[in-house]
Coordinates of C-alpha atoms in Angstrom, one line a residue:
X41 CA -20.9 17.6 -16.8
X42 CA -22.4 14.2 -17.3
X43 CA -25.0 12.6 -14.9
X44 CA -22.4 10.0 -13.9
X45 CA -19.9 12.7 -13.0
X46 CA -22.5 14.6 -11.0
X47 CA -23.3 11.4 -9.0
X48 CA -19.6 11.0 -8.1
X49 CA -19.4 14.6 -6.8
X50 CA -22.6 14.3 -4.9
X51 CA -21.5 11.0 -3.4
X52 CA -18.2 12.3 -2.2
X53 CA -19.4 15.7 -0.8
X54 CA -23.1 15.2 0.0
X55 CA -24.2 11.5 0.2
X56 CA -25.3 10.7 3.7
X57 CA -24.2 7.0 3.4
X58 CA -20.6 7.7 2.5
X59 CA -18.5 6.2 5.3
X60 CA -16.6 8.7 7.4
X61 CA -13.3 6.9 6.8
X62 CA -13.8 7.2 3.1
X63 CA -14.6 10.9 3.3
X64 CA -11.6 11.6 5.5
X65 CA -9.2 9.7 3.3
X66 CA -10.5 11.5 0.2
X67 CA -10.3 14.8 2.0
X68 CA -6.8 14.0 3.1
X69 CA -5.8 13.3 -0.5
X70 CA -7.3 16.7 -1.6
X71 CA -5.4 18.5 1.1
X72 CA -2.1 16.8 0.1
X73 CA -2.7 18.1 -3.5
X74 CA -4.2 21.4 -2.7
X75 CA -1.2 23.3 -4.3
X76 CA -1.8 21.6 -7.6
X77 CA -3.5 23.8 -10.2
X78 CA -6.1 21.2 -11.1
X79 CA -7.1 20.6 -7.5
X80 CA -7.5 24.3 -6.9
X81 CA -9.6 24.7 -10.0
X82 CA -11.7 21.7 -9.0
X83 CA -12.4 23.1 -5.6
X84 CA -13.2 26.5 -7.1
X85 CA -15.8 24.9 -9.3
X86 CA -17.4 23.0 -6.4
X87 CA -17.4 26.3 -4.4
X88 CA -19.0 28.2 -7.3
X89 CA -21.7 25.5 -7.8
X90 CA -22.6 25.4 -4.1
X91 CA -22.5 29.1 -3.3
X92 CA -24.3 32.2 -4.4
X93 CA -22.6 34.4 -7.1
X94 CA -19.9 36.6 -5.6
X95 CA -17.1 39.0 -6.5
X96 CA -13.6 37.7 -7.3
X97 CA -12.3 38.6 -3.9
X98 CA -15.2 36.9 -2.2
X99 CA -14.6 33.9 -4.4
X100 CA -11.0 33.8 -3.3
X101 CA -11.9 34.0 0.4
X102 CA -14.6 31.4 -0.1
X103 CA -12.1 29.0 -1.7
X104 CA -9.7 29.6 1.2
X105 CA -12.5 28.8 3.7
X106 CA -13.3 25.6 1.8
X107 CA -9.6 24.6 1.9
X108 CA -9.5 25.4 5.7
X109 CA -12.7 23.4 6.3
X110 CA -11.3 20.3 4.5
X111 CA -7.9 20.7 6.2
X112 CA -9.6 20.9 9.6
X113 CA -11.0 17.4 9.1
X114 CA -7.6 15.8 9.7
X115 CA -7.6 12.3 8.1
X116 CA -7.7 9.5 10.7
X117 CA -7.0 5.8 9.9
X118 CA -9.2 3.1 11.3
X119 CA -8.0 -0.5 11.5
X120 CA -11.4 -1.8 10.5
X121 CA -13.8 -0.2 8.0
X122 CA -17.4 -0.6 9.0
X123 CA -19.8 -3.2 7.6
X124 CA -19.6 -3.9 3.8
X125 CA -16.9 -1.2 3.3
X126 CA -14.3 -3.4 5.1
X127 CA -13.2 -5.2 1.9
X128 CA -13.7 -2.4 -0.6
X129 CA -12.2 0.7 1.1
X130 CA -9.1 0.6 -1.0
X131 CA -11.0 0.1 -4.2
X132 CA -13.4 3.0 -3.3
X133 CA -10.5 5.4 -2.7
X134 CA -9.0 4.4 -6.0
X135 CA -12.3 5.2 -7.7
X136 CA -12.6 8.6 -6.0
X137 CA -9.1 9.7 -6.6
X138 CA -9.1 8.4 -10.2
X139 CA -12.5 9.8 -11.0
X140 CA -12.2 13.1 -9.2
X141 CA -10.9 15.3 -12.0
X142 CA -13.2 13.6 -14.5
X143 CA -16.2 14.4 -12.3
X144 CA -15.2 18.0 -11.9
X145 CA -14.8 18.4 -15.7
X146 CA -11.3 19.5 -16.2
X147 CA -9.8 19.7 -19.7
X148 CA -6.9 17.3 -19.1
X149 CA -7.8 13.6 -19.4
X150 CA -7.3 11.3 -16.4
X151 CA -3.7 9.9 -16.4
X152 CA -3.0 8.6 -12.9
X153 CA -4.7 6.2 -10.6
X154 CA -3.8 5.6 -7.0
X155 CA -4.7 2.5 -5.0
X156 CA -4.6 2.8 -1.2
X157 CA -5.0 0.4 1.7
X158 CA -5.6 1.4 5.3
X159 CA -3.7 -0.1 8.3
X160 CA -4.8 -3.7 8.9
X161 CA -6.4 -4.1 5.5
X162 CA -5.3 -5.8 2.3
X163 CA -6.7 -5.4 -1.2
X164 CA -6.6 -7.3 -4.5
X165 CA -6.6 -5.3 -7.8
X166 CA -6.4 -5.9 -11.5
X167 CA -4.3 -3.4 -13.5
X168 CA -5.2 -2.4 -17.1
X169 CA -2.7 -4.9 -18.6
X170 CA -4.2 -7.8 -16.7
X171 CA -1.6 -7.9 -14.0
X172 CA -2.9 -8.8 -10.5
X173 CA -1.6 -7.0 -7.5
X174 CA -2.2 -7.6 -3.8
X175 CA -1.6 -4.5 -1.5
X176 CA -0.7 -5.0 2.1
X177 CA -1.8 -2.6 4.8
X178 CA -0.7 1.1 4.7
X179 CA 0.4 0.8 1.1
X180 CA 0.0 3.0 -2.0
X181 CA 0.4 2.1 -5.7
X182 CA 0.3 4.7 -8.4
X183 CA 0.1 4.0 -12.1
X184 CA -0.9 5.5 -15.5
X185 CA -4.5 4.6 -16.1
X186 CA -4.0 3.9 -19.8
X187 CA -0.9 1.7 -19.6
X188 CA -0.3 2.5 -23.2
X189 CA 3.3 3.6 -23.0
X190 CA 6.3 1.5 -24.1
X191 CA 6.8 0.5 -20.4
X192 CA 4.3 -0.4 -17.8
X193 CA 5.3 1.8 -14.8
X194 CA 3.9 1.6 -11.3
X195 CA 5.1 3.4 -8.1
X196 CA 5.0 1.5 -4.8
X197 CA 5.1 2.7 -1.2
X198 CA 4.5 -0.2 1.2
X199 CA 4.2 -3.8 0.2
X200 CA 2.7 -5.6 -2.8
X201 CA 2.7 -9.0 -4.3
X202 CA 2.6 -8.9 -8.2
X203 CA 1.5 -11.5 -10.7
X204 CA 2.6 -9.7 -13.8
X205 CA 0.9 -10.4 -17.2
X206 CA 3.6 -11.3 -19.7
X207 CA 4.3 -8.8 -22.4
X208 CA 7.7 -9.2 -24.0
X209 CA 7.4 -5.9 -25.9
X210 CA 6.5 -3.8 -22.8
X211 CA 8.5 -4.3 -19.6
X212 CA 6.7 -3.9 -16.3
X213 CA 8.6 -1.7 -13.9
X214 CA 8.1 -1.1 -10.2
X215 CA 9.6 2.1 -8.7
X216 CA 10.4 2.1 -5.0
X217 CA 12.2 5.3 -4.0
X218 CA 15.8 4.7 -5.2
X219 CA 15.2 1.2 -6.6
X220 CA 13.6 0.0 -9.8
X221 CA 12.4 -3.5 -10.5
X222 CA 12.0 -4.6 -14.2
X223 CA 10.2 -7.8 -15.3
X224 CA 8.5 -9.1 -18.4
X225 CA 6.1 -11.6 -16.7
X226 CA 6.6 -13.1 -13.3
X227 CA 5.5 -13.2 -9.7
X228 CA 7.3 -11.5 -6.8
X229 CA 6.9 -9.6 -3.5
X230 CA 8.2 -6.1 -3.1
X231 CA 8.4 -4.1 0.2
X232 CA 9.4 -0.5 0.8
X233 CA 7.8 1.0 3.9
X234 CA 8.9 4.5 5.0
X235 CA 9.1 3.2 8.7
X236 CA 11.1 0.1 7.7
X237 CA 14.9 -0.2 7.9
X238 CA 15.2 -2.0 4.6
X239 CA 13.7 -2.5 1.1
X240 CA 13.2 -6.1 0.0
X241 CA 12.3 -8.0 -3.2
X242 CA 11.5 -11.8 -3.1
X243 CA 11.2 -13.6 -6.3
X244 CA 8.7 -16.5 -6.6
X245 CA 8.7 -17.3 -10.3
X246 CA 10.5 -16.0 -13.4
X247 CA 13.3 -13.4 -13.1
X248 CA 13.6 -9.7 -12.2
X249 CA 16.3 -7.1 -12.8
X250 CA 16.9 -4.6 -10.0
X251 CA 18.7 -1.3 -10.5
X252 CA 19.2 1.8 -8.5
X253 CA 21.4 4.8 -7.8
X254 CA 23.1 3.1 -4.9
X255 CA 23.8 -0.1 -6.8
X256 CA 27.1 -0.5 -8.6
X257 CA 25.4 -2.6 -11.3
X258 CA 22.0 -4.1 -12.0
X259 CA 21.1 -7.3 -10.0
X260 CA 19.2 -10.2 -11.5
X261 CA 17.2 -12.4 -9.1
X262 CA 16.2 -16.0 -9.6
X263 CA 13.3 -17.9 -7.9
X264 CA 13.6 -18.3 -4.1
X265 CA 16.1 -15.4 -3.8
X266 CA 15.6 -12.4 -1.6
X267 CA 17.3 -9.0 -2.4
X268 CA 17.6 -6.7 0.6
X269 CA 18.8 -3.1 0.6
X270 CA 19.7 -1.7 4.0
X271 CA 18.7 1.9 4.3
X272 CA 21.2 2.6 7.1
X273 CA 24.3 1.2 5.6
X274 CA 23.3 1.7 2.0
X275 CA 24.3 -1.8 1.2
X276 CA 22.7 -4.7 -0.6
X277 CA 22.7 -8.5 -0.3
X278 CA 21.1 -11.5 -1.9
X279 CA 20.2 -14.7 0.0
X280 CA 18.4 -18.0 -0.6
X281 CA 14.9 -18.2 1.0
X282 CA 11.7 -20.1 0.8
X283 CA 9.7 -17.6 -1.3
X284 CA 6.4 -19.0 -0.2
X285 CA 7.0 -17.6 3.3
X286 CA 7.1 -14.1 1.8
X287 CA 4.3 -14.5 -0.7
X288 CA 1.2 -15.8 1.2
X289 CA 0.5 -12.9 3.7
X290 CA -2.7 -12.1 1.8
X291 CA -4.1 -15.6 2.1
X292 CA -7.2 -15.9 4.4
X293 CA -5.6 -18.7 6.5
X294 CA -2.0 -19.5 7.3
X295 CA -1.3 -23.0 8.6
X296 CA 2.0 -23.9 10.2
X297 CA 2.6 -27.5 11.1
X298 CA 5.8 -28.2 13.0
X299 CA 7.3 -25.1 11.3
X300 CA 10.5 -23.4 12.2
X301 CA 10.0 -20.2 14.2
X302 CA 12.0 -18.2 11.7
X303 CA 9.5 -19.1 8.9
X304 CA 6.6 -18.2 11.1
X305 CA 8.2 -14.8 12.0
X306 CA 8.7 -14.1 8.3
X307 CA 5.0 -14.6 7.6
X308 CA 4.0 -12.5 10.7
X309 CA 6.2 -9.6 9.6
X310 CA 4.4 -9.6 6.2
X311 CA 0.9 -10.2 7.6
X312 CA 1.1 -7.4 10.2
X313 CA 3.7 -5.0 8.6
X314 CA 6.1 -5.3 11.5
X315 CA 9.7 -6.3 12.3
X316 CA 10.2 -9.1 14.8
X317 CA 13.5 -9.6 16.7
X318 CA 14.5 -12.7 18.7
X319 CA 16.7 -12.5 21.8
X320 CA 19.9 -14.6 21.6
X321 CA 18.5 -17.2 24.0
X322 CA 15.7 -18.3 21.6
X323 CA 16.5 -20.5 18.6
X324 CA 15.0 -19.5 15.3
X325 CA 14.9 -23.2 14.4
X326 CA 12.5 -24.1 17.2
X327 CA 9.4 -25.7 15.7
X328 CA 5.8 -25.0 16.6
X329 CA 2.3 -25.5 15.1
X330 CA 0.0 -22.6 14.7
X331 CA -3.0 -21.5 12.6
X332 CA -3.4 -17.8 11.8
X333 CA -6.4 -16.1 10.3
X334 CA -7.0 -12.4 10.9
X335 CA -6.6 -12.2 14.7
X336 CA -5.0 -9.1 16.3
X337 CA -1.3 -9.3 16.6
X338 CA -1.5 -9.2 20.4
X339 CA -3.6 -12.4 20.3
X340 CA -1.1 -14.2 18.1
X341 CA 1.8 -13.2 20.4
X342 CA -0.1 -14.4 23.5
X343 CA -0.6 -17.8 21.9
X344 CA 3.1 -18.0 20.8
X345 CA 4.2 -17.0 24.3
X346 CA 2.2 -19.8 25.8
X347 CA 3.5 -22.4 23.3
X348 CA 7.1 -21.4 23.7
X349 CA 7.2 -20.1 27.3
X350 CA 8.5 -16.7 26.1
X351 CA 7.5 -13.1 26.7
X352 CA 7.2 -10.3 24.1
X353 CA 7.2 -6.5 23.9
X354 CA 5.4 -4.5 21.1
X355 CA 6.9 -1.1 20.4
X356 CA 5.2 0.5 17.4
X357 CA 6.1 -1.5 14.4
X358 CA 8.7 -3.6 16.2
X359 CA 8.2 -6.7 18.3
X360 CA 10.9 -8.2 20.6
X361 CA 10.5 -11.9 21.7
X362 CA 12.5 -12.7 24.9
X363 CA 13.0 -15.6 27.1
X364 CA 10.6 -15.7 30.1

């Protein structure tokens, strides 16, 4: 085992400065994969190196205690990661998950990386092919660390904006449950949250091809088009939109000057991973001016309720705006 690998293990399991959120998220990942052979062997080696020699039966019981100890530390998400870790939590988790088996010293080479973002956090990453991806809160992106296959495949749960590096010989494919997006080089937003009622793809530049088990035939999108797949009705539709409204949620500052309410709502839904509904008495064409940075959602809704003389109700990931 190399000195670098040893430092990774010591940092995850022993380093006193490792943030609690990072430790819990890493432990949660190990628990989720505890049935995997590689994870079990990795934990066994950690156990063997940190415990006195014992018989096989004692080793087995000791490993079980290690599993139970990790499982007892149930992962908890925090909307804000302390101090300097706030902007690098997602990257740190990617390093730990991607480097875990390498640090343990398993025979198989590293093949999969996972990028994670916590609730209320966003992250910007560069993939091995030069593609840039922004992950919204509570999102996960998996990909082959080598990117050396004939296709560049990534697996998304949550929301991400992609600026794909053009490579006409190797298509870039995003897998979202039952949907697959294929591009050669373009920019687009894709959303597929488990708690959402739909999956959406919005094209900013270039073109994308969408296919899936529930689609009669592949669909091609053009710039400023939005594809929506309704999970409840298992139906799909395409509509014209302003793609910019869907592709700027990761910007530090959103400025709306005499902007229609429907456009502001679209940005808020992306920014805060929510769904917003308007009562029938409120026009989506009503125009207001507003500047949004990274204030809590409740603060934004209070400002909007004052500007529009409306009231609101937040229920989990859904917001209802009603006439006062």
